[in-house]
């Protein structure tokens, strides 16, 4: 249920753009799956593998979000400006305060 | 069981370890050797300052009391971090560009560098966070009591403990959190210590979890079974509802707005890309951290004696099993989470207090900057920060002292979240809504804060103060509609949901309504554009905010007060701005002033930096208006640049056309030069012979008649040639410029051709050759000038005769009607036109090689065919060289027949 929603995978061509959009769908989809309407589908007091179903469901959604964020963040192209070197230079300025 | 002394000693030793760690990291960083300190994982770990002792101990307590609600506290931040690309990334990008130092600075900077807004936000932060600090103190004292309870019987004095912890934390924070005034210079020591504490608390909780679940409980399933056997409900008591959503929302707000989170996530961030790792690693960290919470709570509830505090299960479960050292480790974990929160929160708050309250007051009330001396402002800042850290911890301690025993503290975590959540609407507006105004933000935050204080903060004292309890029952002045927990009669809701609903409702509606009814100042509009459009390309082009009616010496004076002489000097040198005496006339560029303002802002906040610079830079208001008039809103700027782009595209095209035209002109010019030099050459040859022969005639008196005759005839022949040449040039010129007009009349071209052949007959006989008549058209009436057409015929036939080098030369002439055209072929049996000339034979001065060898001086000037070609063109006809099976050259003349065949 969660799986198919955030598995865009690597998209050739304008994959960067699509992945950037995927980062918006992640929190929205995650929020949707955490709304009571969804959660209460799993609160009929049943156990799966000996564990309460709602606990399993919450951890499953959570884990899926982490995994998806991991995949997306690895493939998403950085558009960071040359901030890093600039800030680096800033640090090397004499910091004679202390 | 552990003795209190041992526990306290361990805590002190642990703090000592933190000192050492912070010291070493700072030293490393100062040697520019901070490589691993700036790794994304250190960054991620430091973000977990989010997990305070409230989550460390309290999560188990929450799980024991109200089920899975504790998970919402972690899942809100998870949603924010997996969506990092939208909110957090923008926040960090803006903060780096604008050198933002705190959440108050962010809002103040966005809304026109307003110092009032900064003060409001700072006050709200202090009011909401101080109880939170008190909560940490309470957690520490309670945990020390819990760990050492059994032996000493609770003989420790809570107050003394809390005071000791507060002083220790103040010492640490002052030592490592106020090493420099530049908030953008990261506190490497502090961050390293926080990251270390993050590891400790995670390991501690996991160790306890594994011990409880697997060693004591015999696996997770067994734990749940045992809980069921003990009569506990392992499932959610009530369906998930509005409280779950509210907690989710609040925790998501908190991870953005809490001053300590802002400090760590945004201000201490050294590289935007670290967010990439944190986006999954931080949610992962929280996931691992909460794995064992519910089993620990259930196992504790099932096995511990009734009435034991579930908040302390993490400590008491290992202890009751006799594992004191594990309990001590768990205590250190909880201690870590409490201290890291205290340290970072007090740093963040002290930066806000000093930048937004102390410095503006100092700047407004001391007109005398000279008195401050070098780095006077910097020293003032540091002192203010140290004092405010001490004061904040003092306040926290005071709160602990006053409310420590009541239930007020237990609830303060979420209440505090609800307080800082009042900043979120303004922050979202700051990032995404260009039209949001300062008044809107100010009013929205104020309204939300007031409602929060009334519905959430005040009731937290309900159990400890009788007046508050009465107020909650009856409402103020017995107005029941205003009861804090049933505002406007909204009863039956969870108090937290009730408070969050009303406060955010008033906050957002006020923000939107006031923003729509008020207008932005100039500075607001500029800042709004810079914030909202931070990702747009070219948005980096800062408008020049302050006009340069100031000498660099004055600027240096100001910079020195804040940055110190060394850094100010380095800064000025970096921008090549002279600053010594005698260069007063050097006027600083607006760019430089803007840069300087940002450099100062990273130390003292944007509002203070603006005030400070405005003090020395005179008359910037008019320029500001001017800037706005020119630039307008960014929208206009963008449209303008779009137009500019279009215009420049047109310019490029025009330039391209000009280039082409220029190339054509050059080509024509070259052709003219060629033509002139050819003509001169052609004229020179006959002139030379005329001159030399006439000189001979003049000087040699004893020439015989025959020679004289020969010379004179040569002179004559050459003059004729010269005249012909000049005629042809004139003719050509006239043709090219269309000067010579002729009348096109219906003419039978056959008759013209016959006449031309007759004229050429004599020439042919001279060379001893025949003109053969091939098949001829009966008649071909064309619209033309008979003389001109005749000229062309004669020229082509004469060429065929003159250049024919065959042993028995012949010229063959045919004519026919073909497809509405009158066509004449004039062919010879000579060697033909060499391949290399076939293309250019109709150009000026081109003579096929055989005659250019200079056989006969009269044998053509290279203009005849060119003239003929042009004439034919003028008559809508064609002159072309065609291939034929026989050797020799064949010229074909084509003329369109006259449309209606004339009767004649």
Short mmCIF file of C-alpha atoms in Angstrom, two decimals, chain B residues 102-492:
data_model
loop_
_atom_site.label_atom_id
_atom_site.label_comp_id
_atom_site.label_asym_id
_atom_site.label_seq_id
_atom_site.Cartn_x
_atom_site.Cartn_y
_atom_site.Cartn_z
CA UNK B 102 18.05 32.68 14.74
CA UNK B 103 14.39 32.09 14.17
CA UNK B 104 13.66 35.62 15.41
CA UNK B 105 16.25 36.97 13.01
CA UNK B 106 14.66 35.06 10.17
CA UNK B 107 11.23 36.58 10.72
CA UNK B 108 12.59 40.02 11.45
CA UNK B 109 14.76 39.98 8.33
CA UNK B 110 11.93 38.83 6.10
CA UNK B 111 9.54 41.45 7.42
CA UNK B 112 11.68 44.46 6.67
CA UNK B 113 14.39 43.90 9.28
CA UNK B 114 11.93 44.92 11.92
CA UNK B 115 13.37 44.96 15.39
CA UNK B 116 9.93 44.94 16.99
CA UNK B 117 9.07 41.62 15.46
CA UNK B 118 12.43 40.23 16.55
CA UNK B 119 11.74 41.30 20.10
CA UNK B 120 8.28 39.71 20.05
CA UNK B 121 9.61 36.42 18.74
CA UNK B 122 12.45 36.45 21.23
CA UNK B 123 10.06 37.00 24.11
CA UNK B 124 7.79 34.21 22.95
CA UNK B 125 10.75 31.89 22.63
CA UNK B 126 11.99 32.71 26.12
CA UNK B 127 8.53 32.27 27.64
CA UNK B 128 7.92 28.93 25.95
CA UNK B 129 11.37 27.46 26.30
CA UNK B 130 12.18 28.37 29.90
CA UNK B 131 9.62 25.90 31.32
CA UNK B 132 11.05 23.34 28.95
CA UNK B 133 14.49 23.89 30.46
CA UNK B 134 12.89 23.49 33.88
CA UNK B 135 11.46 20.20 32.67
CA UNK B 136 14.97 18.98 31.83
CA UNK B 137 16.19 19.95 35.28
CA UNK B 138 13.31 18.06 36.79
CA UNK B 139 14.04 15.02 34.65
CA UNK B 140 17.64 15.00 35.81
CA UNK B 141 16.81 15.30 39.48
CA UNK B 142 14.03 12.74 39.26
CA UNK B 143 16.27 10.29 37.47
CA UNK B 144 19.06 10.74 40.02
CA UNK B 145 16.51 10.12 42.75
CA UNK B 146 15.18 7.09 40.94
CA UNK B 147 18.58 5.54 40.37
CA UNK B 148 19.73 6.05 43.94
CA UNK B 149 16.38 5.84 45.67
CA UNK B 150 16.43 2.39 47.09
CA UNK B 151 19.54 2.88 49.13
CA UNK B 152 19.33 6.41 50.39
CA UNK B 153 15.61 6.56 50.82
CA UNK B 154 15.30 9.77 48.88
CA UNK B 155 17.63 11.76 51.03
CA UNK B 156 18.83 13.97 48.25
CA UNK B 157 17.64 17.53 47.97
CA UNK B 158 15.99 18.10 44.62
CA UNK B 159 16.62 21.81 44.73
CA UNK B 160 20.31 21.50 45.36
CA UNK B 161 20.63 18.95 42.60
CA UNK B 162 18.79 21.11 40.12
CA UNK B 163 20.83 24.14 41.07
CA UNK B 164 24.03 22.18 40.62
CA UNK B 165 22.94 20.95 37.20
CA UNK B 166 21.88 24.44 36.14
CA UNK B 167 25.19 25.94 37.17
CA UNK B 168 27.15 23.18 35.49
CA UNK B 169 25.23 23.58 32.26
CA UNK B 170 25.57 27.36 32.36
CA UNK B 171 29.31 26.97 32.77
CA UNK B 172 29.59 24.58 29.86
CA UNK B 173 27.41 26.67 27.58
CA UNK B 174 29.16 29.93 28.38
CA UNK B 175 32.53 28.32 27.85
CA UNK B 176 31.81 26.67 24.53
CA UNK B 177 28.76 28.50 23.24
CA UNK B 178 30.07 32.05 23.39
CA UNK B 179 33.56 31.69 22.05
CA UNK B 180 32.82 34.11 19.26
CA UNK B 181 30.07 36.51 18.34
CA UNK B 182 29.63 35.37 14.80
CA UNK B 183 26.70 33.03 15.02
CA UNK B 184 27.51 31.83 11.54
CA UNK B 185 30.79 30.54 12.82
CA UNK B 186 29.73 27.19 14.00
CA UNK B 187 30.20 26.07 17.55
CA UNK B 188 32.21 23.01 16.65
CA UNK B 189 32.88 22.03 20.20
CA UNK B 190 29.23 22.17 21.14
CA UNK B 191 28.12 20.34 18.04
CA UNK B 192 30.66 17.58 18.63
CA UNK B 193 29.46 17.21 22.22
CA UNK B 194 25.82 17.13 21.10
CA UNK B 195 26.57 14.50 18.47
CA UNK B 196 28.38 12.42 21.05
CA UNK B 197 25.44 12.73 23.41
CA UNK B 198 23.12 11.66 20.60
CA UNK B 199 25.07 8.43 20.26
CA UNK B 200 25.07 7.88 24.02
CA UNK B 201 21.34 8.32 24.44
CA UNK B 202 20.54 6.08 21.48
CA UNK B 203 22.84 3.34 22.73
CA UNK B 204 21.49 3.64 26.26
CA UNK B 205 17.90 3.31 25.18
CA UNK B 206 18.65 0.42 22.84
CA UNK B 207 20.67 -1.35 25.53
CA UNK B 208 17.81 -1.06 27.99
CA UNK B 209 15.34 -2.05 25.31
CA UNK B 210 17.23 -5.18 24.29
CA UNK B 211 17.77 -6.11 27.91
CA UNK B 212 14.13 -5.68 28.83
CA UNK B 213 12.62 -7.24 25.75
CA UNK B 214 14.96 -10.14 25.12
CA UNK B 215 16.61 -10.83 28.45
CA UNK B 216 13.74 -10.13 30.81
CA UNK B 217 10.72 -10.45 28.58
CA UNK B 218 11.82 -13.30 26.31
CA UNK B 219 11.17 -11.60 22.97
CA UNK B 220 8.67 -9.03 21.80
CA UNK B 221 5.80 -11.46 21.31
CA UNK B 222 6.27 -12.80 24.82
CA UNK B 223 6.22 -9.26 26.17
CA UNK B 224 2.86 -8.58 24.55
CA UNK B 225 1.52 -11.93 25.71
CA UNK B 226 2.61 -11.26 29.27
CA UNK B 227 0.98 -7.84 29.17
CA UNK B 228 -2.26 -9.38 28.00
CA UNK B 229 -2.02 -12.02 30.69
CA UNK B 230 -1.59 -9.24 33.24
CA UNK B 231 -4.89 -7.80 32.12
CA UNK B 232 -3.45 -4.92 30.13
CA UNK B 233 -4.85 -3.77 26.83
CA UNK B 234 -2.06 -3.96 24.34
CA UNK B 235 -4.14 -2.30 21.65
CA UNK B 236 -5.05 1.34 21.27
CA UNK B 237 -7.73 2.22 23.77
CA UNK B 238 -9.58 4.64 21.57
CA UNK B 239 -9.45 5.08 17.84
CA UNK B 240 -6.90 7.53 16.57
CA UNK B 241 -8.46 10.95 16.47
CA UNK B 242 -7.93 14.67 16.64
CA UNK B 243 -5.34 14.45 19.41
CA UNK B 244 -3.14 12.20 17.29
CA UNK B 245 -3.36 14.66 14.39
CA UNK B 246 -2.67 17.59 16.70
CA UNK B 247 0.43 15.98 18.16
CA UNK B 248 1.62 15.10 14.67
CA UNK B 249 1.14 18.71 13.58
CA UNK B 250 2.75 20.19 16.68
CA UNK B 251 5.83 18.01 16.45
CA UNK B 252 6.20 18.87 12.78
CA UNK B 253 6.00 22.58 13.68
CA UNK B 254 8.40 22.15 16.54
CA UNK B 255 11.16 20.58 14.53
CA UNK B 256 11.14 23.68 12.32
CA UNK B 257 10.38 26.44 14.81
CA UNK B 258 11.97 25.41 18.08
CA UNK B 259 14.92 27.76 18.63
CA UNK B 260 17.28 24.89 19.36
CA UNK B 261 16.22 22.99 16.26
CA UNK B 262 16.61 26.10 14.14
CA UNK B 263 20.03 26.68 15.65
CA UNK B 264 21.23 23.16 14.88
CA UNK B 265 19.43 22.45 11.62
CA UNK B 266 19.81 25.84 9.97
CA UNK B 267 22.36 28.05 11.67
CA UNK B 268 24.98 25.42 12.42
CA UNK B 269 24.53 23.84 9.01
CA UNK B 270 27.76 24.22 7.09
CA UNK B 271 26.61 22.65 3.86
CA UNK B 272 23.16 22.53 2.37
CA UNK B 273 23.86 19.05 1.05
CA UNK B 274 24.11 17.64 4.56
CA UNK B 275 20.35 17.89 4.63
CA UNK B 276 20.31 15.15 2.03
CA UNK B 277 21.72 12.69 4.54
CA UNK B 278 19.71 14.04 7.45
CA UNK B 279 16.50 13.65 5.43
CA UNK B 280 16.54 9.90 5.95
CA UNK B 281 19.12 9.42 8.70
CA UNK B 282 17.33 11.57 11.27
CA UNK B 283 13.96 9.83 10.79
CA UNK B 284 15.89 6.57 10.90
CA UNK B 285 17.51 7.60 14.17
CA UNK B 286 14.12 8.33 15.70
CA UNK B 287 12.71 5.09 14.33
CA UNK B 288 15.42 3.05 16.02
CA UNK B 289 14.99 5.08 19.16
CA UNK B 290 11.30 4.27 19.45
CA UNK B 291 11.48 0.58 18.56
CA UNK B 292 11.57 -0.58 22.17
CA UNK B 293 9.44 2.10 23.81
CA UNK B 294 6.12 0.30 23.73
CA UNK B 295 7.51 -3.09 24.86
CA UNK B 296 9.38 -1.43 27.74
CA UNK B 297 6.22 0.35 28.81
CA UNK B 298 4.10 -2.79 28.62
CA UNK B 299 6.66 -4.93 30.40
CA UNK B 300 6.99 -2.30 33.11
CA UNK B 301 3.25 -2.03 33.57
CA UNK B 302 2.93 -5.79 33.72
CA UNK B 303 5.73 -6.48 36.17
CA UNK B 304 6.38 -3.39 38.28
CA UNK B 305 4.39 -2.81 41.44
CA UNK B 306 1.31 -0.69 40.98
CA UNK B 307 1.90 3.01 41.44
CA UNK B 308 5.48 3.08 40.20
CA UNK B 309 6.27 5.98 37.89
CA UNK B 310 6.19 4.77 34.27
CA UNK B 311 8.40 7.73 33.28
CA UNK B 312 11.25 6.04 35.10
CA UNK B 313 10.76 2.49 33.78
CA UNK B 314 13.92 2.89 31.73
CA UNK B 315 15.84 3.17 34.99
CA UNK B 316 13.79 1.08 37.37
CA UNK B 317 13.39 -2.01 35.19
CA UNK B 318 17.14 -2.77 34.97
CA UNK B 319 17.52 -1.91 38.64
CA UNK B 320 14.75 -4.22 39.76
CA UNK B 321 16.52 -6.97 37.82
CA UNK B 322 19.71 -6.13 39.66
CA UNK B 323 21.54 -4.62 36.72
CA UNK B 324 22.67 -1.41 38.36
CA UNK B 325 25.34 -0.66 35.78
CA UNK B 326 22.84 -0.84 32.98
CA UNK B 327 20.65 1.50 34.95
CA UNK B 328 23.57 3.85 35.36
CA UNK B 329 24.16 3.73 31.62
CA UNK B 330 20.48 4.48 31.02
CA UNK B 331 20.75 7.34 33.47
CA UNK B 332 23.68 8.74 31.48
CA UNK B 333 21.56 8.44 28.36
CA UNK B 334 18.76 10.42 29.90
CA UNK B 335 21.27 12.87 31.32
CA UNK B 336 22.70 13.29 27.81
CA UNK B 337 19.37 14.09 26.29
CA UNK B 338 18.61 16.62 29.00
CA UNK B 339 21.96 18.38 28.89
CA UNK B 340 22.13 18.58 25.11
CA UNK B 341 18.74 20.27 25.06
CA UNK B 342 19.74 22.71 27.78
CA UNK B 343 23.00 23.60 26.05
CA UNK B 344 21.63 24.20 22.57
CA UNK B 345 18.44 25.89 23.72
CA UNK B 346 20.32 28.32 25.91
CA UNK B 347 22.79 29.14 23.14
CA UNK B 348 19.96 29.78 20.70
CA UNK B 349 18.02 31.88 23.16
CA UNK B 350 21.05 33.85 24.25
CA UNK B 351 21.84 34.75 20.66
CA UNK B 352 18.28 35.97 20.23
CA UNK B 353 18.23 37.94 23.46
CA UNK B 354 21.58 39.61 22.85
CA UNK B 355 21.02 40.34 19.15
CA UNK B 356 17.44 41.47 19.28
CA UNK B 357 17.04 43.01 22.70
CA UNK B 358 20.39 44.05 24.14
CA UNK B 359 22.15 45.38 21.05
CA UNK B 360 19.24 47.40 19.63
CA UNK B 361 18.74 49.03 23.01
CA UNK B 362 22.44 49.76 23.28
CA UNK B 363 22.50 51.16 19.76
CA UNK B 364 19.49 53.34 20.27
CA UNK B 365 20.58 54.75 23.57
CA UNK B 366 24.26 55.29 23.04
CA UNK B 367 24.88 57.86 20.37
CA UNK B 368 28.50 57.55 21.13
CA UNK B 369 30.11 54.71 19.26
CA UNK B 370 33.60 56.07 19.82
CA UNK B 371 33.36 55.20 23.46
CA UNK B 372 32.87 51.57 22.54
CA UNK B 373 36.41 51.10 21.34
CA UNK B 374 37.67 48.33 19.11
CA UNK B 375 35.24 45.43 19.05
CA UNK B 376 33.16 47.33 21.54
CA UNK B 377 29.96 45.93 20.13
CA UNK B 378 31.42 42.46 19.94
CA UNK B 379 32.39 42.62 23.59
CA UNK B 380 28.99 43.93 24.48
CA UNK B 381 27.44 41.02 22.59
CA UNK B 382 29.57 38.40 24.28
CA UNK B 383 28.85 39.82 27.67
CA UNK B 384 25.16 39.97 26.87
CA UNK B 385 25.19 36.38 25.71
CA UNK B 386 26.98 35.09 28.77
CA UNK B 387 24.68 36.95 31.07
CA UNK B 388 21.59 35.83 29.21
CA UNK B 389 22.68 32.18 29.32
CA UNK B 390 23.08 32.45 33.05
CA UNK B 391 19.80 34.31 33.33
CA UNK B 392 17.91 31.77 31.21
CA UNK B 393 19.15 28.85 33.26
CA UNK B 394 18.36 30.87 36.35
CA UNK B 395 14.84 31.39 35.07
CA UNK B 396 14.53 27.71 34.28
CA UNK B 397 15.67 26.88 37.77
CA UNK B 398 13.24 29.38 39.24
CA UNK B 399 10.40 27.86 37.28
CA UNK B 400 11.48 24.44 38.48
CA UNK B 401 11.53 25.73 42.03
CA UNK B 402 8.06 27.20 41.81
CA UNK B 403 6.29 24.57 39.79
CA UNK B 404 8.56 21.60 40.26
CA UNK B 405 6.30 19.57 42.46
CA UNK B 406 3.13 20.16 40.57
CA UNK B 407 1.94 18.39 37.48
CA UNK B 408 2.55 21.59 35.53
CA UNK B 409 5.90 20.36 34.30
CA UNK B 410 4.75 17.01 33.04
CA UNK B 411 2.55 18.66 30.45
CA UNK B 412 4.99 21.36 29.48
CA UNK B 413 6.54 19.48 26.57
CA UNK B 414 3.54 19.67 24.30
CA UNK B 415 2.47 23.03 25.70
CA UNK B 416 5.85 24.40 24.76
CA UNK B 417 5.51 22.88 21.29
CA UNK B 418 2.14 24.59 20.94
CA UNK B 419 3.76 27.90 21.94
CA UNK B 420 6.50 27.83 19.32
CA UNK B 421 4.04 26.50 16.75
CA UNK B 422 2.62 30.04 16.77
CA UNK B 423 5.69 31.04 14.76
CA UNK B 424 4.98 28.56 11.99
CA UNK B 425 2.27 30.46 10.06
CA UNK B 426 4.49 33.52 9.89
CA UNK B 427 7.45 31.40 8.82
CA UNK B 428 5.52 29.68 6.07
CA UNK B 429 4.25 33.07 4.94
CA UNK B 430 7.80 34.38 5.05
CA UNK B 431 8.99 31.63 2.74
CA UNK B 432 6.10 31.38 0.32
CA UNK B 433 3.75 34.35 0.50
CA UNK B 434 5.15 37.47 -1.05
CA UNK B 435 2.31 39.70 0.14
CA UNK B 436 2.58 38.90 3.83
CA UNK B 437 3.27 42.13 5.69
CA UNK B 438 5.08 42.99 8.88
CA UNK B 439 1.86 44.06 10.53
CA UNK B 440 0.20 40.83 9.50
CA UNK B 441 3.00 38.72 10.89
CA UNK B 442 3.17 40.75 14.07
CA UNK B 443 -0.57 40.63 14.64
CA UNK B 444 -0.84 36.95 13.75
CA UNK B 445 1.94 35.87 16.08
CA UNK B 446 0.61 38.08 18.85
CA UNK B 447 -2.92 36.79 18.51
CA UNK B 448 -1.80 33.19 18.42
CA UNK B 449 0.47 33.70 21.37
CA UNK B 450 -2.21 35.37 23.49
CA UNK B 451 -4.70 32.60 22.76
CA UNK B 452 -2.04 29.99 23.49
CA UNK B 453 -1.16 31.65 26.78
CA UNK B 454 -4.81 31.77 27.75
CA UNK B 455 -5.87 28.30 26.66
CA UNK B 456 -2.73 26.29 27.22
CA UNK B 457 -0.11 27.94 29.38
CA UNK B 458 -2.39 29.34 32.04
CA UNK B 459 -4.30 26.09 32.60
CA UNK B 460 -0.99 24.30 33.19
CA UNK B 461 -0.98 26.05 36.57
CA UNK B 462 -4.54 24.97 37.23
CA UNK B 463 -3.63 22.23 39.64
CA UNK B 464 -1.18 24.28 41.65
CA UNK B 465 -2.91 27.64 41.90
CA UNK B 466 -6.43 27.94 43.23
CA UNK B 467 -7.13 31.24 41.46
CA UNK B 468 -6.28 29.67 38.12
CA UNK B 469 -8.48 26.70 38.86
CA UNK B 470 -11.35 29.05 39.67
CA UNK B 471 -10.72 30.98 36.49
CA UNK B 472 -10.90 27.79 34.52
CA UNK B 473 -14.18 26.79 36.10
CA UNK B 474 -15.95 30.13 35.93
CA UNK B 475 -14.17 32.13 33.25
CA UNK B 476 -12.86 35.67 33.78
CA UNK B 477 -15.45 37.91 35.42
CA UNK B 478 -17.67 34.86 35.23
CA UNK B 479 -17.87 35.08 31.47
CA UNK B 480 -18.22 31.42 30.76
CA UNK B 481 -17.61 31.90 27.05
CA UNK B 482 -14.00 32.81 27.82
CA UNK B 483 -13.14 29.81 29.94
CA UNK B 484 -9.57 28.84 28.98
CA UNK B 485 -10.37 25.24 28.19
CA UNK B 486 -13.75 25.85 26.62
CA UNK B 487 -13.27 28.98 24.60
CA UNK B 488 -16.51 30.24 23.03
CA UNK B 489 -18.25 27.26 24.50
CA UNK B 490 -16.19 24.68 22.65
CA UNK B 491 -16.37 21.95 25.24
CA UNK B 492 -15.60 18.29 25.34
#
